[in-house]
PDB file of N, CA and C in Angstrom:
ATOM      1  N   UNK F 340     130.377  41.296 104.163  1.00 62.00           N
ATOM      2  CA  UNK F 340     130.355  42.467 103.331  1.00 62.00           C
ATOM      3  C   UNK F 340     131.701  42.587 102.620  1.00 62.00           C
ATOM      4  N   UNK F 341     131.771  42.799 101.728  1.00 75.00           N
ATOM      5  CA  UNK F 341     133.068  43.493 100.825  1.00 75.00           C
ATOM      6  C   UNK F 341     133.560  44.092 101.185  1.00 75.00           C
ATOM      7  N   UNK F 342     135.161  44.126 100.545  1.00 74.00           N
ATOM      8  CA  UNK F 342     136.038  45.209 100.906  1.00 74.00           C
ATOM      9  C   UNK F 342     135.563  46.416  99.961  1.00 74.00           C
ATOM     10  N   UNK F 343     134.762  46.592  99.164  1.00 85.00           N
ATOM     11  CA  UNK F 343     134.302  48.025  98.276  1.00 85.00           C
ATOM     12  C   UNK F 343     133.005  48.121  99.189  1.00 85.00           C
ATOM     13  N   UNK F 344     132.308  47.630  99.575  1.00 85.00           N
ATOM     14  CA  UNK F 344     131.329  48.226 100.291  1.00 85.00           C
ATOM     15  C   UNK F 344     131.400  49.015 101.764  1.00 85.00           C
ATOM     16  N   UNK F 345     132.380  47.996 102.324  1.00 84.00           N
ATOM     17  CA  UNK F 345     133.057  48.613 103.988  1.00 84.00           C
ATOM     18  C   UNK F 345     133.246  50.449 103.214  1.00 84.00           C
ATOM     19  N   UNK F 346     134.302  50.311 102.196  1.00 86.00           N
ATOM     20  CA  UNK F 346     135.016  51.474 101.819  1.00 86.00           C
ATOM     21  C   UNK F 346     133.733  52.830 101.524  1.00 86.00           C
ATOM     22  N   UNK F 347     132.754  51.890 100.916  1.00 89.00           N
ATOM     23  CA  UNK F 347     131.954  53.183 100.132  1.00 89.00           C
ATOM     24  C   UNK F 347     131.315  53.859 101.915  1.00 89.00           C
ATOM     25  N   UNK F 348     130.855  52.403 102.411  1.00 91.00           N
ATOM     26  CA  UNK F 348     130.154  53.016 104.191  1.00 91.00           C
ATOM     27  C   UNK F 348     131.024  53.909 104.509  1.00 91.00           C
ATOM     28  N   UNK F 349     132.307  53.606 104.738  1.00 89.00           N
ATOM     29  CA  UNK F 349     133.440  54.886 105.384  1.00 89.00           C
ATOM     30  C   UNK F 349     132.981  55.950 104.855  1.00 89.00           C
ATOM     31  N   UNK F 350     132.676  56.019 103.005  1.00 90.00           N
ATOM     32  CA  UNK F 350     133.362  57.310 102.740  1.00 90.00           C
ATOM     33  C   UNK F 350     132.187  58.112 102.890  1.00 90.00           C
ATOM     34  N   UNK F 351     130.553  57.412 103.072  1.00 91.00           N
ATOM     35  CA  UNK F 351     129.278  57.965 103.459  1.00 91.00           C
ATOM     36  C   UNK F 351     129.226  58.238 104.758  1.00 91.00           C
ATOM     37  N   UNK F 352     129.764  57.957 105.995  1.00 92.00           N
ATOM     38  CA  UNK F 352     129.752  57.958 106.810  1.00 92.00           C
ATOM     39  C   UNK F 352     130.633  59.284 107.233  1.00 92.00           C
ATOM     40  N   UNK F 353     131.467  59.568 106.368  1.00 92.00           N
ATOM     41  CA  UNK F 353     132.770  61.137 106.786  1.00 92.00           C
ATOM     42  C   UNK F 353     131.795  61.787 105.981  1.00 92.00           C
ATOM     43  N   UNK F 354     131.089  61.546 104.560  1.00 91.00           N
ATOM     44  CA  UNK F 354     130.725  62.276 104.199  1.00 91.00           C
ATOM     45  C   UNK F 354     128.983  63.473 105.344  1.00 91.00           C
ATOM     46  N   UNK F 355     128.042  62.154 105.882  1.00 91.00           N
ATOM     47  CA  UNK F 355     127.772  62.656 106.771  1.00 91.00           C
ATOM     48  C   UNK F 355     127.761  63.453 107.870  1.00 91.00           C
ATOM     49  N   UNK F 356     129.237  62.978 108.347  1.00 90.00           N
ATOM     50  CA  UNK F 356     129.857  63.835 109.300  1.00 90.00           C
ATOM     51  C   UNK F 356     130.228  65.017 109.454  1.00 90.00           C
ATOM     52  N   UNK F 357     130.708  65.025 107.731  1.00 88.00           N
ATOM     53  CA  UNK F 357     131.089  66.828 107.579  1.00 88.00           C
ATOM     54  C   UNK F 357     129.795  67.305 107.136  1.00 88.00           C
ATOM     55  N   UNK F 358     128.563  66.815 106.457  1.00 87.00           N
ATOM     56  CA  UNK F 358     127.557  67.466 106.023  1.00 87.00           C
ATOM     57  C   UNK F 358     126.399  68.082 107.851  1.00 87.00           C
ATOM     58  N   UNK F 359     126.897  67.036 108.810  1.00 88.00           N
ATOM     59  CA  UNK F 359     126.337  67.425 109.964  1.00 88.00           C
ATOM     60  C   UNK F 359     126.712  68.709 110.662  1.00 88.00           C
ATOM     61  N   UNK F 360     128.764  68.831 110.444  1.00 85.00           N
ATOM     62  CA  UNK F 360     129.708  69.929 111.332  1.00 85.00           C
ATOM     63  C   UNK F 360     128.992  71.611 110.476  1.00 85.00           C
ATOM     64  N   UNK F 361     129.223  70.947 109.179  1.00 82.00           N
ATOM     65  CA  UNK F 361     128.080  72.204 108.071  1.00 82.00           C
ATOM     66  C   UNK F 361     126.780  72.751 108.708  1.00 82.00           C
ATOM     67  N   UNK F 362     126.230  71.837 108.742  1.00 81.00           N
ATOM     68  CA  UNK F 362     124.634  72.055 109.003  1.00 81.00           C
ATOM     69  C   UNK F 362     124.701  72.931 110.466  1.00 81.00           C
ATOM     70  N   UNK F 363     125.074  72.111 111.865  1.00 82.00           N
ATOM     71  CA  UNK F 363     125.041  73.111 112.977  1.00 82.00           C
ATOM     72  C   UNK F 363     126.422  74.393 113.072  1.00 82.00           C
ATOM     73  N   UNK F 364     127.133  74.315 111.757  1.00 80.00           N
ATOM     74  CA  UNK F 364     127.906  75.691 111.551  1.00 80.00           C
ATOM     75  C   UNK F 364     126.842  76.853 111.309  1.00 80.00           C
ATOM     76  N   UNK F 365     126.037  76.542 109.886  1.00 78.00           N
ATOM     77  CA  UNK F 365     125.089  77.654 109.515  1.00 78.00           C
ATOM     78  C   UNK F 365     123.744  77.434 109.552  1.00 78.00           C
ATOM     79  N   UNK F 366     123.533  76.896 110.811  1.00 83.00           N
ATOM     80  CA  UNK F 366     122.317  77.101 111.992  1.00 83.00           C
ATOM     81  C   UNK F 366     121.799  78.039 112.533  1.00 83.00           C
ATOM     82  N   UNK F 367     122.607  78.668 112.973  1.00 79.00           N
ATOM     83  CA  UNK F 367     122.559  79.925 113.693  1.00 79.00           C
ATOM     84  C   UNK F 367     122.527  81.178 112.875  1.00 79.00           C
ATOM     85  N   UNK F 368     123.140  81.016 111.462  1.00 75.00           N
ATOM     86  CA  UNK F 368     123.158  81.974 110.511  1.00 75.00           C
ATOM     87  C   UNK F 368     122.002  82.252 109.971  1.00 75.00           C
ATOM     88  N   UNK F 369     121.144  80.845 109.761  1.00 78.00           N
ATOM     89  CA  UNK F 369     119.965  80.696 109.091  1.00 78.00           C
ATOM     90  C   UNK F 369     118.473  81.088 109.986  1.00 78.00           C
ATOM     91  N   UNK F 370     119.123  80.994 111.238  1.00 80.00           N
ATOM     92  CA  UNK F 370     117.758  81.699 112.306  1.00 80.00           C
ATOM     93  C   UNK F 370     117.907  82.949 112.492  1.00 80.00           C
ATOM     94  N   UNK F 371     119.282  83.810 112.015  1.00 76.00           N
ATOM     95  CA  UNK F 371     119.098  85.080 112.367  1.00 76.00           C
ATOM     96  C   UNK F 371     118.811  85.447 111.023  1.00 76.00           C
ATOM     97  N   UNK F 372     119.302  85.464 109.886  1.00 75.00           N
ATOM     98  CA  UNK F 372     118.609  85.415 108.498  1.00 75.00           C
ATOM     99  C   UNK F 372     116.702  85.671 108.444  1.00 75.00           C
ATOM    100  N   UNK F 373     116.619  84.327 108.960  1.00 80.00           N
ATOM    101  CA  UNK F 373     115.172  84.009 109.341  1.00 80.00           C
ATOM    102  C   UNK F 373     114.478  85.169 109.995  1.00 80.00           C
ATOM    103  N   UNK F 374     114.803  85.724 111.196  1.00 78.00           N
ATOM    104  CA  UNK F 374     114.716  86.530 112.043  1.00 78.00           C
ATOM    105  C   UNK F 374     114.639  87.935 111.411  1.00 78.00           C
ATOM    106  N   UNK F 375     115.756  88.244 110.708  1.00 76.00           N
ATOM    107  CA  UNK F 375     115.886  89.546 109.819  1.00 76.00           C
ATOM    108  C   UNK F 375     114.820  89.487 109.130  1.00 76.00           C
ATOM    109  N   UNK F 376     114.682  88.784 108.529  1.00 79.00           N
ATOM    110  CA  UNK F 376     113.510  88.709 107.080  1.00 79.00           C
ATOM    111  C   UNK F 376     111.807  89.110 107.726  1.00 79.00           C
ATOM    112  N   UNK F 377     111.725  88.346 109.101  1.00 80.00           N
ATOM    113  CA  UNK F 377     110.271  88.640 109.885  1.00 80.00           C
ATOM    114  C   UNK F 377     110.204  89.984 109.949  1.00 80.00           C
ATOM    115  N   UNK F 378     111.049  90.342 110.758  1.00 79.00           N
ATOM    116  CA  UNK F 378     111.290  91.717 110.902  1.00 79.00           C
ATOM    117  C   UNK F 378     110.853  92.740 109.924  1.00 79.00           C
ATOM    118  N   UNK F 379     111.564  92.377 109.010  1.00 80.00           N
ATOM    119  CA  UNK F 379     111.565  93.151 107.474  1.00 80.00           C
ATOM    120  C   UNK F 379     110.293  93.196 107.055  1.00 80.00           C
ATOM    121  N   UNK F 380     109.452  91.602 106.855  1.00 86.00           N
ATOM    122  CA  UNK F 380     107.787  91.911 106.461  1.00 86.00           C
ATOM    123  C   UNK F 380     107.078  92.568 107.246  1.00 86.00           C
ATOM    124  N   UNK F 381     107.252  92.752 108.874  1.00 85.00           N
ATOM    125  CA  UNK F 381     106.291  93.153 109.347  1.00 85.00           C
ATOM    126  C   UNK F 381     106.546  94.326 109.172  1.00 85.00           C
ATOM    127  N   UNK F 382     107.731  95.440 109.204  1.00 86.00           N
ATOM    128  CA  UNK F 382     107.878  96.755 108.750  1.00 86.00           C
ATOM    129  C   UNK F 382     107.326  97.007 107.853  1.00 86.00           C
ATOM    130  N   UNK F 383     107.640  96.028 106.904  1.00 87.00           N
ATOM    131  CA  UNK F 383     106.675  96.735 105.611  1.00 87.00           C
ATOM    132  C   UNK F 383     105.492  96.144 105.691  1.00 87.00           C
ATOM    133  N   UNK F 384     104.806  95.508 106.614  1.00 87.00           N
ATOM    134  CA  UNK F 384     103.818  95.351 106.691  1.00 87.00           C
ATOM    135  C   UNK F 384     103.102  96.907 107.397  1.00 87.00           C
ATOM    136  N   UNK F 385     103.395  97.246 108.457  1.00 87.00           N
ATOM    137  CA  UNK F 385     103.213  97.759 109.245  1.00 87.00           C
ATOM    138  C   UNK F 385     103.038  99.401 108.349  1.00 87.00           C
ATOM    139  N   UNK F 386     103.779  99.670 107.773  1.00 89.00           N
ATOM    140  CA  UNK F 386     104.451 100.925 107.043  1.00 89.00           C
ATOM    141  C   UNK F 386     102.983 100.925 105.924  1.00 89.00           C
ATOM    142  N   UNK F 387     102.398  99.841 105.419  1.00 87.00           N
ATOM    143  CA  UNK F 387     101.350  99.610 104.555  1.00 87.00           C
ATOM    144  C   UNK F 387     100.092 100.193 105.314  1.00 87.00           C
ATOM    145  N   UNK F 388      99.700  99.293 106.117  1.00 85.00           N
ATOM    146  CA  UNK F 388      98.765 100.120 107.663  1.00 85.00           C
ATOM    147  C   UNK F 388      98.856 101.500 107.601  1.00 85.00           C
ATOM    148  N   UNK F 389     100.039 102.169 107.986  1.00 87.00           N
ATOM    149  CA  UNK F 389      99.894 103.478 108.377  1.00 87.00           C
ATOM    150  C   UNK F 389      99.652 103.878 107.453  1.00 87.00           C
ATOM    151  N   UNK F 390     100.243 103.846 106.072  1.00 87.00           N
ATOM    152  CA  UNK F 390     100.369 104.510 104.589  1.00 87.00           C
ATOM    153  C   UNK F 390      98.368 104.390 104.319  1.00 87.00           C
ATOM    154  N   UNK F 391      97.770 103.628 104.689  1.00 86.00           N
ATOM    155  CA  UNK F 391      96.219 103.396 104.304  1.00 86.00           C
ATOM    156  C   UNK F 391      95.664 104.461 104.981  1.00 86.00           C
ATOM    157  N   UNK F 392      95.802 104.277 106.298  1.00 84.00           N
ATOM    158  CA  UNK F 392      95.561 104.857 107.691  1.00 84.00           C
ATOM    159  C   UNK F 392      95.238 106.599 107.645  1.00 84.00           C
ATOM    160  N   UNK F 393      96.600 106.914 106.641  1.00 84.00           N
ATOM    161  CA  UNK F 393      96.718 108.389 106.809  1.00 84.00           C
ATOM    162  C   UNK F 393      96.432 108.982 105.786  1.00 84.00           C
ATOM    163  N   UNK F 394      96.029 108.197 104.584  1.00 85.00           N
ATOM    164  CA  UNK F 394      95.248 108.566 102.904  1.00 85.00           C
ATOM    165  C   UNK F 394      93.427 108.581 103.928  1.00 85.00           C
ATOM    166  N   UNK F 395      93.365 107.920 104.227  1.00 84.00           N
ATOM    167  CA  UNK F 395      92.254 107.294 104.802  1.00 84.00           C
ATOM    168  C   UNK F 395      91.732 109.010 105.297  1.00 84.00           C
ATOM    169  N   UNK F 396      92.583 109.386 106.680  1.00 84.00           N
ATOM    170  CA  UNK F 396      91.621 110.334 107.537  1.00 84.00           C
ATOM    171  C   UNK F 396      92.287 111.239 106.626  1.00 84.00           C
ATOM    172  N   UNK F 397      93.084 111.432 105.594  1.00 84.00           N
ATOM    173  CA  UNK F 397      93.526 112.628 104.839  1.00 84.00           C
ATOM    174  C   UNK F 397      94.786 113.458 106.038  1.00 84.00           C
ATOM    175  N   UNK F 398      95.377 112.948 106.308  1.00 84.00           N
ATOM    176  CA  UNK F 398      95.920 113.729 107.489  1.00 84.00           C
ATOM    177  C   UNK F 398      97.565 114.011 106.372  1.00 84.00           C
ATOM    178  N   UNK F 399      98.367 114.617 107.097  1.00 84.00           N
ATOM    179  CA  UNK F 399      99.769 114.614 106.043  1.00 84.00           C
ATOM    180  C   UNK F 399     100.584 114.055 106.623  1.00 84.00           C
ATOM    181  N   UNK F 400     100.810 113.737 107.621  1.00 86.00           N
ATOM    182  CA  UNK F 400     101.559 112.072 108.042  1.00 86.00           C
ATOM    183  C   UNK F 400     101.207 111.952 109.299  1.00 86.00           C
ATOM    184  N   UNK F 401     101.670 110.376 109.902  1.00 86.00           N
ATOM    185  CA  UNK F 401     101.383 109.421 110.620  1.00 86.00           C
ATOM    186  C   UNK F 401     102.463 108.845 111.073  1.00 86.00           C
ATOM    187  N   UNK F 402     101.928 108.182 112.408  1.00 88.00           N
ATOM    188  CA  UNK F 402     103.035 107.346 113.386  1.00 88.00           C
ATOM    189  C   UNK F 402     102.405 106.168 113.576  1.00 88.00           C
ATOM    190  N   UNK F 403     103.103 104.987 113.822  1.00 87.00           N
ATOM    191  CA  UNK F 403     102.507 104.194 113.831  1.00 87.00           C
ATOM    192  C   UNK F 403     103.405 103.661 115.440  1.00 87.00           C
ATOM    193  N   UNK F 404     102.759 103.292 116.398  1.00 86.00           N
ATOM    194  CA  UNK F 404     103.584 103.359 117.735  1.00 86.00           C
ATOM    195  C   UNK F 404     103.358 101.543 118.624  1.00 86.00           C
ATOM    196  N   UNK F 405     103.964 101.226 118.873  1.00 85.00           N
ATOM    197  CA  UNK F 405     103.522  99.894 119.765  1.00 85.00           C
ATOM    198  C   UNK F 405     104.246  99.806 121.211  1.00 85.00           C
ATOM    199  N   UNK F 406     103.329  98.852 121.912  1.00 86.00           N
ATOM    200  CA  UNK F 406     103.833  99.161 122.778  1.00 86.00           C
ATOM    201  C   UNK F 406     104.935  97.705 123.258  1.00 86.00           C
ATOM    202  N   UNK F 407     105.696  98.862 124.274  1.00 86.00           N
ATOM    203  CA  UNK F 407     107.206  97.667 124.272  1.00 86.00           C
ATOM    204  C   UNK F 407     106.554  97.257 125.544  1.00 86.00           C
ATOM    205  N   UNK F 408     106.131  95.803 126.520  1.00 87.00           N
ATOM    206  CA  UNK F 408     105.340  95.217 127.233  1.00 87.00           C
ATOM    207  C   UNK F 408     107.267  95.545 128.256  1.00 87.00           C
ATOM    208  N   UNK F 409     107.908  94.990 127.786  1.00 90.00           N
ATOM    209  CA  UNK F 409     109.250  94.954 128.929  1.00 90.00           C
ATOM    210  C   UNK F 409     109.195  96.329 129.234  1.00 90.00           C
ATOM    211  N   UNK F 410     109.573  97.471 128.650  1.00 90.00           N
ATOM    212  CA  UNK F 410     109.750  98.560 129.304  1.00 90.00           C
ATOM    213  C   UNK F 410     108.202  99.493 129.534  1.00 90.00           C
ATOM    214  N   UNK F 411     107.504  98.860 129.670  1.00 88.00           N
ATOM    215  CA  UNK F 411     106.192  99.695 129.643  1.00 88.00           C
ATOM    216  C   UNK F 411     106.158 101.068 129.064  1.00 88.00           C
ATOM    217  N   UNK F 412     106.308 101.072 127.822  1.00 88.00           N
ATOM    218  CA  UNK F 412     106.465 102.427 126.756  1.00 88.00           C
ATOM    219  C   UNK F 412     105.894 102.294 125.265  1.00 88.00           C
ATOM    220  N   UNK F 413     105.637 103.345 124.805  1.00 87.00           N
ATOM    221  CA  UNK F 413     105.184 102.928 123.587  1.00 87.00           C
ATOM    222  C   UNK F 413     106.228 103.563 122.699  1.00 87.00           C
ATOM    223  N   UNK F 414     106.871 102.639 121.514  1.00 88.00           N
ATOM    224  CA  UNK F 414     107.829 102.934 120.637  1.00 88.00           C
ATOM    225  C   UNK F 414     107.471 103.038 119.566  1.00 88.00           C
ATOM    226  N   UNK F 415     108.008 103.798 118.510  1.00 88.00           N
ATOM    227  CA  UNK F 415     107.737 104.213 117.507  1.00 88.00           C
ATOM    228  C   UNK F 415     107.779 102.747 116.247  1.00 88.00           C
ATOM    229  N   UNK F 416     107.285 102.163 115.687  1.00 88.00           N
ATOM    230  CA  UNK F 416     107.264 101.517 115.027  1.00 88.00           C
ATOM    231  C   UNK F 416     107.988 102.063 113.567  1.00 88.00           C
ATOM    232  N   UNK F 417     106.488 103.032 112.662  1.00 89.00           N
ATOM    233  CA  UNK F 417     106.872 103.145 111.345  1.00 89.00           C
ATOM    234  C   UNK F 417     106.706 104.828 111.634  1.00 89.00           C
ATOM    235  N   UNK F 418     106.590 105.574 111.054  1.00 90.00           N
ATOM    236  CA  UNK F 418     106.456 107.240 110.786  1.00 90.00           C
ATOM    237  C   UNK F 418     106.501 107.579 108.781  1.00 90.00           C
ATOM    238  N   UNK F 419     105.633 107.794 108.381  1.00 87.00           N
ATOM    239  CA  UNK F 419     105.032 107.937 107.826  1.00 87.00           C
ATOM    240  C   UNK F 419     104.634 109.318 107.240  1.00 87.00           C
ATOM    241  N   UNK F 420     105.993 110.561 105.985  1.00 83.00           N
ATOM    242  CA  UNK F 420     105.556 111.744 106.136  1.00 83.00           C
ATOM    243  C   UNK F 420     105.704 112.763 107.195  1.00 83.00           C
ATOM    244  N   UNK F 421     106.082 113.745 106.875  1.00 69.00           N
ATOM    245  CA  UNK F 421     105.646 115.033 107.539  1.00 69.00           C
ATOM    246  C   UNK F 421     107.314 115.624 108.542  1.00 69.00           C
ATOM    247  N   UNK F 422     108.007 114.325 108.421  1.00 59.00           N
ATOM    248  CA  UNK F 422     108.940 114.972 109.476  1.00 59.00           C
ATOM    249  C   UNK F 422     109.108 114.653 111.063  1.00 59.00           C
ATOM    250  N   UNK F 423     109.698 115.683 111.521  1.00 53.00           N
ATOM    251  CA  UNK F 423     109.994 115.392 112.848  1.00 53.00           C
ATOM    252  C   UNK F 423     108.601 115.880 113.675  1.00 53.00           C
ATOM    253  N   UNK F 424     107.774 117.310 113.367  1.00 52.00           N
ATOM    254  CA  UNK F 424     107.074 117.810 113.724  1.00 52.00           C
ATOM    255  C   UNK F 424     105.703 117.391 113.687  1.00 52.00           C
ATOM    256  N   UNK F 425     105.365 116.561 114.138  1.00 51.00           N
ATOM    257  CA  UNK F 425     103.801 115.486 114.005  1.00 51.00           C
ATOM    258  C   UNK F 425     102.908 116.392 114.615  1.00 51.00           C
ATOM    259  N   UNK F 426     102.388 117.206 114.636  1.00 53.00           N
ATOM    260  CA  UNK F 426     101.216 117.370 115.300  1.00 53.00           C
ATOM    261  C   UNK F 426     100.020 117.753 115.312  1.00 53.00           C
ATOM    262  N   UNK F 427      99.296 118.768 114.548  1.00 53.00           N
ATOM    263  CA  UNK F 427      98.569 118.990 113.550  1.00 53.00           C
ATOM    264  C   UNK F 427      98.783 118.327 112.315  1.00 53.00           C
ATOM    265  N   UNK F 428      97.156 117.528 111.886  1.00 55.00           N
ATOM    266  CA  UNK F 428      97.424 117.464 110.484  1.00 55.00           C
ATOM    267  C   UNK F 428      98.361 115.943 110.676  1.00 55.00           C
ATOM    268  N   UNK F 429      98.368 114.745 111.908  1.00 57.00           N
ATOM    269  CA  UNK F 429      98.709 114.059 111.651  1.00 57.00           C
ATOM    270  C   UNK F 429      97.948 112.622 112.213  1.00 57.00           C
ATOM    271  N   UNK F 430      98.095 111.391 112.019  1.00 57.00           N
ATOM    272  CA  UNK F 430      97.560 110.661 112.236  1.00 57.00           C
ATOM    273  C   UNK F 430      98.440 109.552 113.001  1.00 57.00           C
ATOM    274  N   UNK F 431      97.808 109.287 114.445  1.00 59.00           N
ATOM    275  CA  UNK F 431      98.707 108.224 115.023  1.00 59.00           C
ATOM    276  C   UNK F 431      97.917 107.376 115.395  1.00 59.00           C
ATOM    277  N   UNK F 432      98.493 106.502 115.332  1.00 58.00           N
ATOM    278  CA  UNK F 432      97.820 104.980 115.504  1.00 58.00           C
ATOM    279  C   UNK F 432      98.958 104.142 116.680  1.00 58.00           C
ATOM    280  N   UNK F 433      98.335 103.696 117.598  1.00 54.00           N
ATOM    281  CA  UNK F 433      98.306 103.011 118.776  1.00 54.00           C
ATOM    282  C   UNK F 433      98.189 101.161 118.709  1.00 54.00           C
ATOM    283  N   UNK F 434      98.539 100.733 118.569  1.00 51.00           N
ATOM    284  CA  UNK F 434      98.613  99.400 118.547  1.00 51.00           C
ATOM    285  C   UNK F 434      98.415  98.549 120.031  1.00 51.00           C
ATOM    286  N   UNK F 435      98.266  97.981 120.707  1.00 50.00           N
ATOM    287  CA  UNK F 435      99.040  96.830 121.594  1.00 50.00           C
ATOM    288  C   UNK F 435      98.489  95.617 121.585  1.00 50.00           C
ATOM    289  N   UNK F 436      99.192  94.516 121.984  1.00 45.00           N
ATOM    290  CA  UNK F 436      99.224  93.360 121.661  1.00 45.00           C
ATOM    291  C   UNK F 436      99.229  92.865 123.187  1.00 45.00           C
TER     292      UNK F 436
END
């Protein structure tokens, strides 16, 4: 092999190296990114549901609640209208998975 070819392998070979130290740098950035973004559709997924949900029975707002399987509770997902005071006149929806 050549002395310009040895040289170009070296300089592909560092160049690799730093494109690898890159890659598992913003790895971890890119799964919580990732992570945020799921999150984000299913809220507004979820927020769509209730928003149907509560045109639907005509009610003046809605909760939308799931349940947390680790703490055996059901948490508030989306809320939907009306305030703090849900109770008459509102529509809740129950989920579990």
């Amino acid at each position: 092999m050549s002395r310009s070819l040895h040289g170009e392998l070296d300089h592909l070979r560092e160049q690799l190296a730093r494109a690898q130290v890159a890659n598992a740098t913003l790895e971890p950035v890119q799964m919580a990114l990732s992570q945020v973004t799921s999150e984000l559709e299913l809220k507004g997924f979820l927020a769509e549901v209730l928003s149907r949900a509560v045109a639907m029975v005509g009610a003046e707002a809605g909760a939308l609640l799931l349940l947390d399987r680790e703490e055996h509770r059901l948490k508030f997902a989306v809320v939907h209208g009306g305030g703090s005071g849900m109770g008459r006149g509102a529509a809740h929806l129950l989920l579990f998975h």
